[in-house]
Amino acid sequence: MAIAMVLLMLLLGSGLLHATWQQLDGALSLVTDERQFLREHHHALSALAWGARLSWPTQQGWHCQQQPTHGWRACILLRHNGEALLRGAGESSTGEALALWQWLTPVAEGRWQPLAHGWLDFCPLPLSESCLPDAG
C-alpha cells in the first residue's frame, strides 16, 4: 500500500511538473512574439522619422530609400493631388515587416513635413495592392 501511494505521488508530481512546463513554454512563446512585435514597431517608427527628413524625387508614384546600417526602409507615394504618403518599415526575421504610415505635406522641392495627427498603423489607400511599393 505504501509503495502504491509513493508511485501515485510520483505520477501526480510528474504530471503537475509537465503541465507547469507546458504553461511556461506557452508563456515564453507569447513573450517572444511580443518582443518581436515591439522591435518591428520601433523599427517602423524609426524608418518613418528617418524618411520624413529625406529629400525625395518629385515624380508621382512610389520611391524608396534603404538605410543599410539599421535596416530601415522608407517609401513615399507621391499622388497627383499633391498628397504624399510615407511608409516606414524595418527588417524582419519573418520576411514581412510591420509597416507604419504617415501623411506628409510639401515644404519645399523634394522635402516633406509630417502632418499632425497623420500617423497611421494601417494603409489608408483603397486598394491593398496600392500599399506595397514593390507590387507595381
Tab-separated table of C-alpha atoms in Angstrom:
chain	number	residue	atom	x	y	z
A	1	MET	CA	0.000	0.000	0.000
A	2	ALA	CA	2.840	2.407	0.838
A	3	ILE	CA	4.590	1.717	-2.469
A	4	ALA	CA	1.364	2.385	-4.364
A	5	MET	CA	0.977	5.731	-2.541
A	6	VAL	CA	4.557	6.693	-3.364
A	7	LEU	CA	4.058	5.786	-7.030
A	8	LEU	CA	0.783	7.724	-7.114
A	9	MET	CA	2.502	10.781	-5.595
A	10	LEU	CA	5.337	10.499	-8.134
A	11	LEU	CA	2.863	10.251	-11.028
A	12	LEU	CA	0.841	13.214	-9.781
A	13	GLY	CA	4.009	15.266	-9.221
A	14	SER	CA	5.326	14.355	-12.640
A	15	GLY	CA	2.013	15.324	-14.269
A	16	LEU	CA	1.974	18.630	-12.410
A	17	LEU	CA	5.550	19.407	-13.459
A	18	HIS	CA	4.746	18.562	-17.079
A	19	ALA	CA	1.656	20.813	-17.052
A	20	THR	CA	3.670	23.648	-15.498
A	21	TRP	CA	6.400	23.224	-18.112
A	22	GLN	CA	3.819	23.386	-20.933
A	23	GLN	CA	2.311	26.544	-19.450
A	24	LEU	CA	5.724	28.198	-19.137
A	25	ASP	CA	6.627	27.163	-22.683
A	26	GLY	CA	3.438	28.792	-23.984
A	27	ALA	CA	4.109	31.956	-21.996
A	28	LEU	CA	7.670	32.115	-23.338
A	29	SER	CA	6.317	31.885	-26.879
A	30	LEU	CA	3.969	34.810	-26.187
A	31	VAL	CA	6.815	36.891	-24.754
A	32	THR	CA	8.959	36.125	-27.801
A	33	ASP	CA	6.146	37.185	-30.157
A	34	GLU	CA	5.546	40.382	-28.190
A	35	ARG	CA	9.247	41.201	-28.191
A	36	GLN	CA	9.395	40.702	-31.980
A	37	PHE	CA	6.353	42.964	-32.457
A	38	LEU	CA	7.829	45.709	-30.284
A	39	ARG	CA	11.144	45.520	-32.158
A	40	GLU	CA	9.398	45.771	-35.552
A	41	HIS	CA	7.176	48.618	-34.322
A	42	HIS	CA	10.223	50.551	-33.105
A	43	HIS	CA	11.998	49.990	-36.437
A	44	ALA	CA	8.928	51.156	-38.374
A	45	LEU	CA	8.657	54.336	-36.256
A	46	SER	CA	12.360	54.987	-36.746
A	47	ALA	CA	12.027	54.448	-40.503
A	48	LEU	CA	9.159	56.963	-40.601
A	49	ALA	CA	11.155	59.570	-38.698
A	50	TRP	CA	14.198	58.979	-40.893
A	51	GLY	CA	12.154	59.019	-44.121
A	52	ALA	CA	10.431	62.294	-43.229
A	53	ARG	CA	13.829	64.043	-43.180
A	54	LEU	CA	14.975	62.728	-46.562
A	55	SER	CA	14.848	64.507	-49.882
A	56	TRP	CA	12.573	62.681	-52.333
A	57	PRO	CA	12.088	62.722	-56.125
A	58	THR	CA	9.171	64.830	-57.352
A	59	GLN	CA	7.703	62.306	-59.806
A	60	GLN	CA	4.411	60.626	-58.885
A	61	GLY	CA	4.428	57.032	-57.711
A	62	TRP	CA	6.421	55.058	-55.171
A	63	HIS	CA	10.031	55.934	-54.337
A	64	CYS	CA	12.017	54.028	-51.704
A	65	GLN	CA	15.255	54.543	-49.811
A	66	GLN	CA	17.073	52.000	-47.652
A	67	GLN	CA	19.083	52.740	-44.504
A	68	PRO	CA	21.537	49.808	-44.510
A	69	THR	CA	23.021	50.299	-41.034
A	70	HIS	CA	19.720	49.849	-39.209
A	71	GLY	CA	17.783	48.001	-41.905
A	72	TRP	CA	15.096	50.666	-42.205
A	73	ARG	CA	13.192	51.205	-45.423
A	74	ALA	CA	11.179	54.331	-46.129
A	75	CYS	CA	8.983	54.650	-49.192
A	76	ILE	CA	6.967	57.633	-50.293
A	77	LEU	CA	3.956	57.632	-52.589
A	78	LEU	CA	3.552	60.946	-54.365
A	79	ARG	CA	-0.017	61.366	-55.554
A	80	HIS	CA	-1.469	63.526	-58.297
A	81	ASN	CA	-3.384	65.715	-55.811
A	82	GLY	CA	-0.192	66.866	-54.051
A	83	GLU	CA	-0.536	64.455	-51.147
A	84	ALA	CA	2.256	62.159	-50.091
A	85	LEU	CA	2.100	59.009	-48.027
A	86	LEU	CA	5.212	57.763	-46.260
A	87	ARG	CA	5.596	54.073	-45.427
A	88	GLY	CA	8.196	53.050	-42.862
A	89	ALA	CA	9.316	49.502	-42.097
A	90	GLY	CA	12.316	47.675	-40.736
A	91	GLU	CA	13.862	44.318	-41.429
A	92	SER	CA	12.047	41.287	-40.094
A	93	SER	CA	13.144	37.737	-39.486
A	94	THR	CA	9.713	36.559	-40.656
A	95	GLY	CA	10.092	38.105	-44.108
A	96	GLU	CA	7.238	40.628	-43.933
A	97	ALA	CA	7.959	43.532	-41.617
A	98	LEU	CA	5.423	45.635	-39.774
A	99	ALA	CA	4.778	48.866	-41.681
A	100	LEU	CA	3.530	52.187	-40.371
A	101	TRP	CA	2.209	55.102	-42.392
A	102	GLN	CA	2.367	58.906	-42.233
A	103	TRP	CA	0.644	61.551	-44.365
A	104	LEU	CA	3.025	64.309	-45.449
A	105	THR	CA	2.635	67.855	-46.669
A	106	PRO	CA	5.107	69.593	-49.034
A	107	VAL	CA	7.576	72.069	-47.532
A	108	ALA	CA	9.987	72.661	-50.419
A	109	GLU	CA	11.019	70.925	-53.632
A	110	GLY	CA	11.521	67.276	-52.672
A	111	ARG	CA	11.099	67.987	-48.937
A	112	TRP	CA	8.099	66.967	-46.881
A	113	GLN	CA	6.783	67.509	-43.381
A	114	PRO	CA	4.621	65.037	-41.443
A	115	LEU	CA	1.050	66.170	-40.870
A	116	ALA	CA	-0.040	66.498	-37.279
A	117	HIS	CA	-2.219	63.506	-36.433
A	118	GLY	CA	-1.318	61.954	-39.796
A	119	TRP	CA	0.269	58.802	-38.384
A	120	LEU	CA	-1.498	55.510	-39.197
A	121	ASP	CA	-0.941	51.867	-38.343
A	122	PHE	CA	-2.773	50.737	-41.480
A	123	CYS	CA	-2.588	51.629	-45.140
A	124	PRO	CA	-5.284	54.214	-45.945
A	125	LEU	CA	-5.327	53.506	-49.690
A	126	PRO	CA	-8.477	51.875	-51.067
A	127	LEU	CA	-6.682	49.072	-52.924
A	128	SER	CA	-4.417	46.882	-50.827
A	129	GLU	CA	-2.043	46.332	-53.741
A	130	SER	CA	-1.511	50.113	-53.867
A	131	CYS	CA	0.016	49.871	-50.389
A	132	LEU	CA	3.018	47.813	-51.478
A	133	PRO	CA	5.815	49.829	-53.117
A	134	ASP	CA	7.209	46.774	-54.921
A	135	ALA	CA	3.859	45.497	-56.220
A	136	GLY	CA	3.544	47.778	-59.180
